[in-house]
PDB file of C-alpha atoms and ligand atoms in Angstrom:
ATOM      1  CA  UNK A   3       0.000   0.000   0.000  1.00  0.00           C
ATOM      2  CA  UNK A   4       2.829   2.442   0.884  1.00  0.00           C
ATOM      3  CA  UNK A   5       4.386   2.523  -2.599  1.00  0.00           C
ATOM      4  CA  UNK A   6       1.237   2.346  -4.719  1.00  0.00           C
ATOM      5  CA  UNK A   7      -1.926   4.298  -4.198  1.00  0.00           C
ATOM      6  CA  UNK A   8      -4.497   4.516  -1.435  1.00  0.00           C
ATOM      7  CA  UNK A   9      -8.193   5.136  -2.068  1.00  0.00           C
ATOM      8  CA  UNK A  10     -10.385   6.560   0.672  1.00  0.00           C
ATOM      9  CA  UNK A  11     -14.149   6.995   0.533  1.00  0.00           C
ATOM     10  CA  UNK A  12     -15.834   9.546   2.760  1.00  0.00           C
ATOM     11  CA  UNK A  13     -19.522  10.339   3.350  1.00  0.00           C
ATOM     12  CA  UNK A  14     -21.499  13.577   3.456  1.00  0.00           C
ATOM     13  CA  UNK A  15     -23.410  14.515   6.594  1.00  0.00           C
ATOM     14  CA  UNK A  16     -26.789  15.860   7.459  1.00  0.00           C
ATOM     15  CA  UNK A  17     -27.541  17.558  10.776  1.00  0.00           C
ATOM     16  CA  UNK A  18     -30.648  15.906  12.222  1.00  0.00           C
ATOM     17  CA  UNK A  19     -30.562  18.687  14.783  1.00  0.00           C
ATOM     18  CA  UNK A  20     -28.511  21.857  14.660  1.00  0.00           C
ATOM     19  CA  UNK A  21     -29.074  24.071  17.681  1.00  0.00           C
ATOM     20  CA  UNK A  22     -27.005  27.214  17.645  1.00  0.00           C
ATOM     21  CA  UNK A  23     -26.164  28.852  20.954  1.00  0.00           C
ATOM     22  CA  UNK A  24     -24.432  32.095  21.833  1.00  0.00           C
ATOM     23  CA  UNK A  25     -21.348  33.395  20.047  1.00  0.00           C
ATOM     24  CA  UNK A  26     -18.167  32.421  21.890  1.00  0.00           C
ATOM     25  CA  UNK A  27     -15.091  34.538  22.512  1.00  0.00           C
ATOM     26  CA  UNK A  28     -13.338  32.902  19.542  1.00  0.00           C
ATOM     27  CA  UNK A  29     -16.169  33.935  17.208  1.00  0.00           C
ATOM     28  CA  UNK A  30     -17.608  30.433  16.834  1.00  0.00           C
ATOM     29  CA  UNK A  31     -21.082  29.543  18.038  1.00  0.00           C
ATOM     30  CA  UNK A  32     -21.701  27.032  20.787  1.00  0.00           C
ATOM     31  CA  UNK A  33     -23.544  24.102  19.191  1.00  0.00           C
ATOM     32  CA  UNK A  34     -25.644  21.127  20.149  1.00  0.00           C
ATOM     33  CA  UNK A  35     -25.896  19.144  16.971  1.00  0.00           C
ATOM     34  CA  UNK A  36     -26.696  15.585  15.943  1.00  0.00           C
ATOM     35  CA  UNK A  37     -24.874  14.446  12.824  1.00  0.00           C
ATOM     36  CA  UNK A  38     -25.736  11.520  10.601  1.00  0.00           C
ATOM     37  CA  UNK A  39     -23.317  10.357   7.891  1.00  0.00           C
ATOM     38  CA  UNK A  40     -25.164   9.584   4.639  1.00  0.00           C
ATOM     39  CA  UNK A  41     -24.239   7.573   1.552  1.00  0.00           C
ATOM     40  CA  UNK A  42     -23.201  10.403  -0.747  1.00  0.00           C
ATOM     41  CA  UNK A  43     -19.481   9.853  -1.110  1.00  0.00           C
ATOM     42  CA  UNK A  44     -16.402  11.754  -2.221  1.00  0.00           C
ATOM     43  CA  UNK A  45     -13.303   9.727  -3.001  1.00  0.00           C
ATOM     44  CA  UNK A  46      -9.632  10.608  -2.607  1.00  0.00           C
ATOM     45  CA  UNK A  47      -6.842   8.619  -4.270  1.00  0.00           C
ATOM     46  CA  UNK A  48      -3.415   9.427  -2.820  1.00  0.00           C
ATOM     47  CA  UNK A  49      -0.186   8.384  -4.533  1.00  0.00           C
ATOM     48  CA  UNK A  50       3.437   9.533  -4.271  1.00  0.00           C
ATOM     49  CA  UNK A  51       4.240  12.749  -6.172  1.00  0.00           C
ATOM     50  CA  UNK A  52       7.669  12.312  -7.807  1.00  0.00           C
ATOM     51  CA  UNK A  53       7.811  16.082  -8.518  1.00  0.00           C
ATOM     52  CA  UNK A  54       7.524  16.803  -4.780  1.00  0.00           C
ATOM     53  CA  UNK A  55       4.924  18.768  -2.821  1.00  0.00           C
ATOM     54  CA  UNK A  56       1.175  18.431  -2.720  1.00  0.00           C
ATOM     55  CA  UNK A  57      -0.575  18.210  -6.083  1.00  0.00           C
ATOM     56  CA  UNK A  58      -4.366  18.252  -5.946  1.00  0.00           C
ATOM     57  CA  UNK A  59      -6.513  17.333  -8.945  1.00  0.00           C
ATOM     58  CA  UNK A  60     -10.303  17.552  -8.637  1.00  0.00           C
ATOM     59  CA  UNK A  61     -13.044  15.986 -10.759  1.00  0.00           C
ATOM     60  CA  UNK A  62     -16.802  15.582 -10.445  1.00  0.00           C
ATOM     61  CA  UNK A  63     -19.477  17.783  -8.870  1.00  0.00           C
ATOM     62  CA  UNK A  64     -18.463  21.471  -9.168  1.00  0.00           C
ATOM     63  CA  UNK A  65     -14.754  20.611  -9.560  1.00  0.00           C
ATOM     64  CA  UNK A  66     -13.904  23.794 -11.486  1.00  0.00           C
ATOM     65  CA  UNK A  67     -15.125  25.980  -8.607  1.00  0.00           C
ATOM     66  CA  UNK A  68     -12.655  24.685  -6.040  1.00  0.00           C
ATOM     67  CA  UNK A  69      -9.119  25.842  -5.246  1.00  0.00           C
ATOM     68  CA  UNK A  70      -6.338  23.278  -5.668  1.00  0.00           C
ATOM     69  CA  UNK A  71      -3.771  25.131  -3.542  1.00  0.00           C
ATOM     70  CA  UNK A  72      -3.703  25.459   0.246  1.00  0.00           C
ATOM     71  CA  UNK A  73      -7.027  27.294   0.026  1.00  0.00           C
ATOM     72  CA  UNK A  74      -8.431  23.773  -0.171  1.00  0.00           C
ATOM     73  CA  UNK A  75      -8.829  21.955   3.168  1.00  0.00           C
ATOM     74  CA  UNK A  76      -7.644  18.691   1.586  1.00  0.00           C
ATOM     75  CA  UNK A  77      -4.347  20.334   0.622  1.00  0.00           C
ATOM     76  CA  UNK A  78      -3.902  21.630   4.185  1.00  0.00           C
ATOM     77  CA  UNK A  79      -4.807  18.191   5.571  1.00  0.00           C
ATOM     78  CA  UNK A  80      -1.953  16.575   3.610  1.00  0.00           C
ATOM     79  CA  UNK A  81       0.524  19.177   4.932  1.00  0.00           C
ATOM     80  CA  UNK A  82      -0.595  18.603   8.525  1.00  0.00           C
ATOM     81  CA  UNK A  83      -0.222  14.808   8.285  1.00  0.00           C
ATOM     82  CA  UNK A  84       3.280  15.215   6.813  1.00  0.00           C
ATOM     83  CA  UNK A  85       4.198  17.650   9.600  1.00  0.00           C
ATOM     84  CA  UNK A  86       2.918  15.235  12.264  1.00  0.00           C
ATOM     85  CA  UNK A  87       4.850  12.341  10.760  1.00  0.00           C
ATOM     86  CA  UNK A  88       7.994  14.353  10.005  1.00  0.00           C
ATOM     87  CA  UNK A  89       7.950  13.359   6.314  1.00  0.00           C
ATOM     88  CA  UNK A  90       8.063  15.405   3.108  1.00  0.00           C
ATOM     89  CA  UNK A  91       4.552  16.235   1.925  1.00  0.00           C
ATOM     90  CA  UNK A  92       5.055  14.717  -1.531  1.00  0.00           C
ATOM     91  CA  UNK A  93       1.661  13.472  -2.576  1.00  0.00           C
ATOM     92  CA  UNK A  94      -0.667  13.578  -5.523  1.00  0.00           C
ATOM     93  CA  UNK A  95      -4.307  13.690  -4.461  1.00  0.00           C
ATOM     94  CA  UNK A  96      -6.988  12.844  -7.009  1.00  0.00           C
ATOM     95  CA  UNK A  97     -10.266  13.965  -5.500  1.00  0.00           C
ATOM     96  CA  UNK A  98     -13.541  12.880  -7.055  1.00  0.00           C
ATOM     97  CA  UNK A  99     -16.554  14.812  -5.767  1.00  0.00           C
ATOM     98  CA  UNK A 100     -20.178  13.764  -5.492  1.00  0.00           C
ATOM     99  CA  UNK A 101     -21.016  15.811  -2.381  1.00  0.00           C
ATOM    100  CA  UNK A 102     -22.401  19.236  -3.378  1.00  0.00           C
ATOM    101  CA  UNK A 103     -20.032  22.177  -2.911  1.00  0.00           C
ATOM    102  CA  UNK A 104     -21.014  24.771  -0.283  1.00  0.00           C
ATOM    103  CA  UNK A 105     -24.209  22.754   0.072  1.00  0.00           C
ATOM    104  CA  UNK A 106     -24.398  22.325   3.851  1.00  0.00           C
ATOM    105  CA  UNK A 107     -23.338  18.675   3.663  1.00  0.00           C
ATOM    106  CA  UNK A 108     -19.722  19.190   4.792  1.00  0.00           C
ATOM    107  CA  UNK A 109     -18.162  18.234   1.462  1.00  0.00           C
ATOM    108  CA  UNK A 110     -14.961  20.236   2.045  1.00  0.00           C
ATOM    109  CA  UNK A 111     -14.641  18.784   5.537  1.00  0.00           C
ATOM    110  CA  UNK A 112     -15.195  15.289   4.140  1.00  0.00           C
ATOM    111  CA  UNK A 113     -12.381  15.779   1.622  1.00  0.00           C
ATOM    112  CA  UNK A 114     -10.060  16.903   4.407  1.00  0.00           C
ATOM    113  CA  UNK A 115     -10.958  13.860   6.517  1.00  0.00           C
ATOM    114  CA  UNK A 116     -10.424  11.513   3.558  1.00  0.00           C
ATOM    115  CA  UNK A 117      -7.035  13.104   2.883  1.00  0.00           C
ATOM    116  CA  UNK A 118      -5.940  12.635   6.514  1.00  0.00           C
ATOM    117  CA  UNK A 119      -6.720   8.921   6.309  1.00  0.00           C
ATOM    118  CA  UNK A 120      -5.239   8.528   2.810  1.00  0.00           C
ATOM    119  CA  UNK A 121      -1.930  10.296   3.575  1.00  0.00           C
ATOM    120  CA  UNK A 122      -1.517   8.466   6.867  1.00  0.00           C
ATOM    121  CA  UNK A 123      -1.982   5.150   5.022  1.00  0.00           C
ATOM    122  CA  UNK A 124       0.258   6.154   2.080  1.00  0.00           C
ATOM    123  CA  UNK A 125       3.075   7.232   4.368  1.00  0.00           C
ATOM    124  CA  UNK A 126       2.469   4.269   6.720  1.00  0.00           C
ATOM    125  CA  UNK A 127       2.116   6.717   9.578  1.00  0.00           C
ATOM    126  CA  UNK A 128      -0.061   4.568  11.803  1.00  0.00           C
ATOM    127  CA  UNK A 129      -1.559   7.648  13.457  1.00  0.00           C
ATOM    128  CA  UNK A 130      -4.290   6.711  15.922  1.00  0.00           C
ATOM    129  CA  UNK A 131      -7.889   7.805  15.395  1.00  0.00           C
ATOM    130  CA  UNK A 132      -7.426  10.170  18.379  1.00  0.00           C
ATOM    131  CA  UNK A 133      -4.446  11.899  16.768  1.00  0.00           C
ATOM    132  CA  UNK A 134      -6.207  12.090  13.402  1.00  0.00           C
ATOM    133  CA  UNK A 135      -9.261  13.500  15.152  1.00  0.00           C
ATOM    134  CA  UNK A 136      -7.115  16.185  16.824  1.00  0.00           C
ATOM    135  CA  UNK A 137      -5.662  17.197  13.444  1.00  0.00           C
ATOM    136  CA  UNK A 138      -9.186  17.120  11.992  1.00  0.00           C
ATOM    137  CA  UNK A 139     -10.441  19.576  14.617  1.00  0.00           C
ATOM    138  CA  UNK A 140      -7.658  22.013  13.660  1.00  0.00           C
ATOM    139  CA  UNK A 141      -8.915  21.928  10.079  1.00  0.00           C
ATOM    140  CA  UNK A 142     -12.609  22.600  10.755  1.00  0.00           C
ATOM    141  CA  UNK A 143     -15.547  21.971  13.056  1.00  0.00           C
ATOM    142  CA  UNK A 144     -17.108  19.218  10.890  1.00  0.00           C
ATOM    143  CA  UNK A 145     -13.902  17.362   9.965  1.00  0.00           C
ATOM    144  CA  UNK A 146     -13.794  15.076  13.066  1.00  0.00           C
ATOM    145  CA  UNK A 147     -17.303  13.851  12.287  1.00  0.00           C
ATOM    146  CA  UNK A 148     -16.401  13.049   8.674  1.00  0.00           C
ATOM    147  CA  UNK A 149     -13.651  10.805  10.067  1.00  0.00           C
ATOM    148  CA  UNK A 150     -15.962   9.112  12.525  1.00  0.00           C
ATOM    149  CA  UNK A 151     -19.249   8.749  10.614  1.00  0.00           C
ATOM    150  CA  UNK A 152     -22.328   6.982  11.982  1.00  0.00           C
ATOM    151  CA  UNK A 153     -24.511   9.148  14.194  1.00  0.00           C
ATOM    152  CA  UNK A 154     -22.943  11.478  16.726  1.00  0.00           C
ATOM    153  CA  UNK A 155     -23.746  14.366  19.004  1.00  0.00           C
ATOM    154  CA  UNK A 156     -21.461  17.333  18.369  1.00  0.00           C
ATOM    155  CA  UNK A 157     -20.876  19.934  21.064  1.00  0.00           C
ATOM    156  CA  UNK A 158     -18.439  22.821  21.462  1.00  0.00           C
ATOM    157  CA  UNK A 159     -18.181  24.228  17.948  1.00  0.00           C
ATOM    158  CA  UNK A 160     -19.338  20.825  16.665  1.00  0.00           C
ATOM    159  CA  UNK A 161     -15.956  19.096  16.914  1.00  0.00           C
ATOM    160  CA  UNK A 162     -16.468  17.353  20.276  1.00  0.00           C
ATOM    161  CA  UNK A 163     -18.180  14.100  19.396  1.00  0.00           C
ATOM    162  CA  UNK A 164     -20.159  11.521  21.313  1.00  0.00           C
ATOM    163  CA  UNK A 165     -21.310   8.540  19.243  1.00  0.00           C
ATOM    164  CA  UNK A 166     -25.033   7.819  19.287  1.00  0.00           C
ATOM    165  CA  UNK A 167     -26.312   4.294  18.754  1.00  0.00           C
ATOM    166  CA  UNK A 168     -29.297   4.084  16.494  1.00  0.00           C
ATOM    167  CA  UNK A 169     -31.460   1.318  15.172  1.00  0.00           C
ATOM    168  CA  UNK A 170     -32.057   0.765  11.495  1.00  0.00           C
ATOM    169  CA  UNK A 171     -31.288   2.763   8.429  1.00  0.00           C
ATOM    170  CA  UNK A 172     -32.950   5.943   7.212  1.00  0.00           C
ATOM    171  CA  UNK A 173     -33.848   6.826   3.626  1.00  0.00           C
ATOM    172  CA  UNK A 174     -33.151  10.377   2.488  1.00  0.00           C
ATOM    173  CA  UNK A 175     -33.686  12.584  -0.509  1.00  0.00           C
ATOM    174  CA  UNK A 176     -31.394  15.584  -0.888  1.00  0.00           C
ATOM    175  CA  UNK A 177     -32.509  18.435  -3.116  1.00  0.00           C
ATOM    176  CA  UNK A 178     -29.433  20.230  -4.451  1.00  0.00           C
ATOM    177  CA  UNK A 179     -29.673  23.911  -5.323  1.00  0.00           C
ATOM    178  CA  UNK A 180     -27.949  25.984  -7.984  1.00  0.00           C
ATOM    179  CA  UNK A 181     -24.969  27.628  -6.284  1.00  0.00           C
ATOM    180  CA  UNK A 182     -23.943  27.289  -2.672  1.00  0.00           C
ATOM    181  CA  UNK A 183     -24.263  29.328   0.507  1.00  0.00           C
ATOM    182  CA  UNK A 184     -21.268  30.525   2.515  1.00  0.00           C
ATOM    183  CA  UNK A 185     -21.317  29.009   6.009  1.00  0.00           C
ATOM    184  CA  UNK A 186     -19.938  32.151   7.736  1.00  0.00           C
ATOM    185  CA  UNK A 187     -22.535  34.268   5.883  1.00  0.00           C
ATOM    186  CA  UNK A 188     -25.354  32.010   7.109  1.00  0.00           C
ATOM    187  CA  UNK A 189     -24.104  32.198  10.716  1.00  0.00           C
ATOM    188  CA  UNK A 190     -23.872  35.994  10.381  1.00  0.00           C
ATOM    189  CA  UNK A 191     -27.445  36.120   9.092  1.00  0.00           C
ATOM    190  CA  UNK A 192     -28.533  33.937  12.022  1.00  0.00           C
ATOM    191  CA  UNK A 193     -26.923  36.467  14.404  1.00  0.00           C
ATOM    192  CA  UNK A 194     -28.599  39.359  12.582  1.00  0.00           C
ATOM    193  CA  UNK A 195     -32.046  37.732  12.815  1.00  0.00           C
ATOM    194  CA  UNK A 196     -31.528  37.120  16.541  1.00  0.00           C
ATOM    195  CA  UNK A 197     -30.158  40.576  17.340  1.00  0.00           C
ATOM    196  CA  UNK A 198     -31.418  41.959  20.648  1.00  0.00           C
ATOM    197  CA  UNK A 199     -32.672  38.547  21.829  1.00  0.00           C
ATOM    198  CA  UNK A 200     -30.952  36.486  24.485  1.00  0.00           C
ATOM    199  CA  UNK A 201     -29.733  33.170  23.078  1.00  0.00           C
ATOM    200  CA  UNK A 202     -29.959  30.179  25.440  1.00  0.00           C
ATOM    201  CA  UNK A 203     -27.346  27.436  25.640  1.00  0.00           C
ATOM    202  CA  UNK A 204     -28.202  24.738  23.117  1.00  0.00           C
ATOM    203  CA  UNK A 205     -29.138  21.191  24.148  1.00  0.00           C
ATOM    204  CA  UNK A 206     -29.851  17.926  22.338  1.00  0.00           C
ATOM    205  CA  UNK A 207     -33.490  16.988  21.857  1.00  0.00           C
ATOM    206  CA  UNK A 208     -34.704  13.988  23.916  1.00  0.00           C
ATOM    207  CA  UNK A 209     -37.300  13.160  21.275  1.00  0.00           C
ATOM    208  CA  UNK A 210     -34.615  12.972  18.608  1.00  0.00           C
ATOM    209  CA  UNK A 211     -32.555  10.599  20.784  1.00  0.00           C
ATOM    210  CA  UNK A 212     -35.663   8.454  21.376  1.00  0.00           C
ATOM    211  CA  UNK A 213     -36.382   8.348  17.640  1.00  0.00           C
ATOM    212  CA  UNK A 214     -32.841   7.144  16.861  1.00  0.00           C
ATOM    213  CA  UNK A 215     -32.842   4.591  19.686  1.00  0.00           C
ATOM    214  CA  UNK A 216     -36.181   3.193  18.510  1.00  0.00           C
ATOM    215  CA  UNK A 217     -35.327   3.373  14.796  1.00  0.00           C
ATOM    216  CA  UNK A 218     -38.558   5.326  14.311  1.00  0.00           C
ATOM    217  CA  UNK A 219     -38.428   7.380  11.078  1.00  0.00           C
ATOM    218  CA  UNK A 220     -41.824   8.992  11.692  1.00  0.00           C
ATOM    219  CA  UNK A 221     -40.674  10.371  15.055  1.00  0.00           C
ATOM    220  CA  UNK A 222     -37.297  11.325  13.582  1.00  0.00           C
ATOM    221  CA  UNK A 223     -39.045  13.212  10.771  1.00  0.00           C
ATOM    222  CA  UNK A 224     -40.946  15.281  13.340  1.00  0.00           C
ATOM    223  CA  UNK A 225     -37.797  15.924  15.402  1.00  0.00           C
ATOM    224  CA  UNK A 226     -35.627  17.303  12.554  1.00  0.00           C
ATOM    225  CA  UNK A 227     -34.596  20.835  13.491  1.00  0.00           C
ATOM    226  CA  UNK A 228     -32.101  23.401  12.294  1.00  0.00           C
ATOM    227  CA  UNK A 229     -31.562  26.820  13.899  1.00  0.00           C
ATOM    228  CA  UNK A 230     -29.724  27.959  10.758  1.00  0.00           C
ATOM    229  CA  UNK A 231     -32.779  27.289   8.616  1.00  0.00           C
ATOM    230  CA  UNK A 232     -34.340  30.742   9.132  1.00  0.00           C
ATOM    231  CA  UNK A 233     -31.043  32.343   8.098  1.00  0.00           C
ATOM    232  CA  UNK A 234     -30.673  30.119   5.018  1.00  0.00           C
ATOM    233  CA  UNK A 235     -34.277  30.904   4.005  1.00  0.00           C
ATOM    234  CA  UNK A 236     -33.666  34.598   4.543  1.00  0.00           C
ATOM    235  CA  UNK A 237     -30.705  34.441   2.137  1.00  0.00           C
ATOM    236  CA  UNK A 238     -32.470  32.015  -0.252  1.00  0.00           C
ATOM    237  CA  UNK A 239     -36.263  32.609   0.041  1.00  0.00           C
ATOM    238  CA  UNK A 240     -37.028  30.067  -2.728  1.00  0.00           C
ATOM    239  CA  UNK A 241     -36.037  27.227  -0.373  1.00  0.00           C
ATOM    240  CA  UNK A 242     -39.221  27.802   1.583  1.00  0.00           C
ATOM    241  CA  UNK A 243     -41.413  26.605  -1.303  1.00  0.00           C
ATOM    242  CA  UNK A 244     -39.116  23.602  -1.792  1.00  0.00           C
ATOM    243  CA  UNK A 245     -39.567  22.567   1.869  1.00  0.00           C
ATOM    244  CA  UNK A 246     -43.342  23.013   1.509  1.00  0.00           C
ATOM    245  CA  UNK A 247     -43.289  20.846  -1.594  1.00  0.00           C
ATOM    246  CA  UNK A 248     -41.481  18.033   0.241  1.00  0.00           C
ATOM    247  CA  UNK A 249     -44.151  18.230   2.923  1.00  0.00           C
ATOM    248  CA  UNK A 250     -46.959  18.112   0.310  1.00  0.00           C
ATOM    249  CA  UNK A 251     -45.308  15.089  -1.295  1.00  0.00           C
ATOM    250  CA  UNK A 252     -45.471  13.205   2.016  1.00  0.00           C
ATOM    251  CA  UNK A 253     -41.899  13.490   3.335  1.00  0.00           C
ATOM    252  CA  UNK A 254     -41.732  12.456   7.013  1.00  0.00           C
ATOM    253  CA  UNK A 255     -39.768  15.636   7.616  1.00  0.00           C
ATOM    254  CA  UNK A 256     -37.796  18.223   5.719  1.00  0.00           C
ATOM    255  CA  UNK A 257     -35.008  20.492   6.849  1.00  0.00           C
ATOM    256  CA  UNK A 258     -32.260  22.662   5.426  1.00  0.00           C
ATOM    257  CA  UNK A 259     -29.042  20.641   5.676  1.00  0.00           C
ATOM    258  CA  UNK A 260     -26.468  22.448   7.834  1.00  0.00           C
ATOM    259  CA  UNK A 261     -25.987  25.966   6.493  1.00  0.00           C
ATOM    260  CA  UNK A 262     -27.810  25.039   3.262  1.00  0.00           C
ATOM    261  CA  UNK A 263     -28.879  25.446   0.574  1.00  0.00           C
ATOM    262  CA  UNK A 264     -29.317  21.652   0.186  1.00  0.00           C
ATOM    263  CA  UNK A 265     -32.654  20.522   1.623  1.00  0.00           C
ATOM    264  CA  UNK A 266     -32.927  17.080   3.233  1.00  0.00           C
ATOM    265  CA  UNK A 267     -36.174  15.109   3.170  1.00  0.00           C
ATOM    266  CA  UNK A 268     -36.710  11.956   5.195  1.00  0.00           C
ATOM    267  CA  UNK A 269     -38.655   9.157   3.529  1.00  0.00           C
ATOM    268  CA  UNK A 270     -40.405   6.070   4.957  1.00  0.00           C
ATOM    269  CA  UNK A 271     -38.151   3.696   3.006  1.00  0.00           C
ATOM    270  CA  UNK A 272     -36.072   3.536  -0.178  1.00  0.00           C
ATOM    271  CA  UNK A 273     -39.131   3.173  -2.416  1.00  0.00           C
ATOM    272  CA  UNK A 274     -40.756   6.220  -0.863  1.00  0.00           C
ATOM    273  CA  UNK A 275     -37.467   8.085  -1.314  1.00  0.00           C
ATOM    274  CA  UNK A 276     -37.553   7.335  -5.047  1.00  0.00           C
ATOM    275  CA  UNK A 277     -41.154   8.612  -5.276  1.00  0.00           C
ATOM    276  CA  UNK A 278     -40.187  11.770  -3.416  1.00  0.00           C
ATOM    277  CA  UNK A 279     -37.147  12.237  -5.643  1.00  0.00           C
ATOM    278  CA  UNK A 280     -39.311  12.020  -8.778  1.00  0.00           C
ATOM    279  CA  UNK A 281     -41.841  14.474  -7.335  1.00  0.00           C
ATOM    280  CA  UNK A 282     -39.172  16.987  -6.299  1.00  0.00           C
ATOM    281  CA  UNK A 283     -37.346  16.762  -9.657  1.00  0.00           C
ATOM    282  CA  UNK A 284     -40.441  17.174 -11.788  1.00  0.00           C
ATOM    283  CA  UNK A 285     -41.200  20.662 -10.427  1.00  0.00           C
ATOM    284  CA  UNK A 286     -37.860  22.136 -11.452  1.00  0.00           C
ATOM    285  CA  UNK A 287     -37.545  23.811  -8.026  1.00  0.00           C
ATOM    286  CA  UNK A 288     -34.107  22.297  -7.418  1.00  0.00           C
ATOM    287  CA  UNK A 289     -31.083  21.656  -9.632  1.00  0.00           C
ATOM    288  CA  UNK A 290     -31.062  17.921  -9.006  1.00  0.00           C
ATOM    289  CA  UNK A 291     -31.872  15.362  -6.329  1.00  0.00           C
ATOM    290  CA  UNK A 292     -29.907  12.525  -4.763  1.00  0.00           C
ATOM    291  CA  UNK A 293     -31.212   9.624  -2.700  1.00  0.00           C
ATOM    292  CA  UNK A 294     -29.048   8.281   0.110  1.00  0.00           C
ATOM    293  CA  UNK A 295     -29.227   6.224   3.270  1.00  0.00           C
ATOM    294  CA  UNK A 296     -27.729   6.793   6.683  1.00  0.00           C
ATOM    295  CA  UNK A 297     -25.994   6.165   8.936  1.00  0.00           C
ATOM    296  CA  UNK A 298     -22.834   4.989   7.158  1.00  0.00           C
ATOM    297  CA  UNK A 299     -19.229   4.757   8.378  1.00  0.00           C
ATOM    298  CA  UNK A 300     -16.801   7.681   8.143  1.00  0.00           C
ATOM    299  CA  UNK A 301     -13.641   8.056   6.020  1.00  0.00           C
ATOM    300  CA  UNK A 302     -12.246   4.579   5.243  1.00  0.00           C
ATOM    301  CA  UNK A 303      -9.623   3.041   2.977  1.00  0.00           C
ATOM    302  CA  UNK A 304     -11.363   1.024   0.241  1.00  0.00           C
ATOM    303  CA  UNK A 305     -10.265  -1.408  -2.437  1.00  0.00           C
TER     304      UNK A 305
HETATM  305  O1  LIG B 405     -15.072  25.286  11.561  1.00  0.00           O
HETATM  306  P1  LIG B 405     -15.278  25.755  10.170  1.00  0.00           P
HETATM  307  O2  LIG B 405     -14.059  26.406   9.585  1.00  0.00           O
HETATM  308  O3  LIG B 405     -15.864  24.711   9.267  1.00  0.00           O
HETATM  309  O4  LIG B 405     -16.385  26.889  10.256  1.00  0.00           O
HETATM  310  C1  LIG B 405     -16.689  27.720   9.159  1.00  0.00           C
HETATM  311  C2  LIG B 405     -17.359  28.974   9.670  1.00  0.00           C
HETATM  312  O5  LIG B 405     -18.655  28.661  10.182  1.00  0.00           O
HETATM  313  C3  LIG B 405     -16.643  29.661  10.789  1.00  0.00           C
HETATM  314  O6  LIG B 405     -15.665  30.544  10.296  1.00  0.00           O
HETATM  315  C4  LIG B 405     -17.772  30.418  11.472  1.00  0.00           C
HETATM  316  O7  LIG B 405     -18.100  31.579  10.743  1.00  0.00           O
HETATM  317  C5  LIG B 405     -18.942  29.462  11.315  1.00  0.00           C
HETATM  318  N1  LIG B 405     -19.133  28.590  12.488  1.00  0.00           N
HETATM  319  C6  LIG B 405     -19.589  29.127  13.672  1.00  0.00           C
HETATM  320  N2  LIG B 405     -19.781  28.313  14.751  1.00  0.00           N
HETATM  321  C7  LIG B 405     -19.553  26.989  14.673  1.00  0.00           C
HETATM  322  C8  LIG B 405     -19.074  26.413  13.480  1.00  0.00           C
HETATM  323  C9  LIG B 405     -18.881  27.243  12.394  1.00  0.00           C
HETATM  324  O8  LIG B 405     -19.830  30.334  13.768  1.00  0.00           O
HETATM  325  N3  LIG B 405     -19.772  26.231  15.744  1.00  0.00           N
END
C-alpha cells in the first residue's frame, strides 16, 4: 500500500438537529448538533508525487469551482499529516466529488478527513484515530465527524463528538440547489435575525434521541430541526417553497441541511425516497436530487 496508491471513501453529513447557541469569545457559536453520515461519497486517491509537494486534482461535482492550492482543506490536511509524521509532503491527491459544494453537507470537511486517512496510510504513519481527530479539529468543526461517521452528538463548535447508537437505516432525498451558501454568511445572518434577543445554551433533543434509539423514522421526521434554517431561508427565500413541496409530497420531515442550501427530506423507506425524488425533480424547483441512506461509516480506505 505504501508505494502504490491509497483510495479513501468519505460520506457527506446531514444535521438531524442543529441548535445554535451564543457566540463564543473565539467567534464560533456554541452548538448542540446531531450528525448523521449519509451515503453520498467523495473519493480521494493518494499516490506519491515524484515532482515533490502536494498536487491536488479535482473531478466531479463542481470541480472547477474549487481551489487546488492550500485554500483547499484537503491540501492543508496533507501538509498537517506530513508535519505530524515528520515526512516530506510529496503526494498527488486525485479527489472525485459527489457531495455538493457549499451545500451544507460538509463536502470540504469530508475531503479533508479523507485526505488525513489517505496520507496516513500512504506514508504508513499509523496515526491513531485520536491523533487524526485532533488534526481534523484544527482543520474545521465538521472534519472530526467526517472521520468518525455513523450518528454522533457534536458539542463545542461541533468538533467534540459523542457517538449515538441508532437502530435501522434511514432513507433520504437531498434536493441540491444551484450555487452554494457561505457558512460564515449564514451564521452571520442567524446572528442578525436574533439581534437583541438572548440566546440560550443549546441542548440535544430527547425526542430525537428516542427516535434514533427506537429506529422510528416517523418520530425522527418530526424531530428534525435546524436553527440555521431561518437564516438560510432569509438568504435564499425560494427554499421555503421547496420545503413546503417536500411536505406536500409526504416526506416524514424536511429540513435545510447544515448551512444550506441543500434541503434534506426523510422518507419512509427507499421506495418512498424514489417517489419523493421524482416528485421533487419534476417541479424544477431544485437543480437535481440525490437519494441516500444513513448512517454509514466515516472516512475509510477502500479497495
Ligand atoms: O469550523 P469551520 O471552519 O468549518 O467553520 C466555518 C465557519 O462557520 C466559521 O468561520 C464560522 O463563521 C462558522 N461557524 C460558527 N460556529 C460553529 C461552526 C462554524 O460560527 N460552531
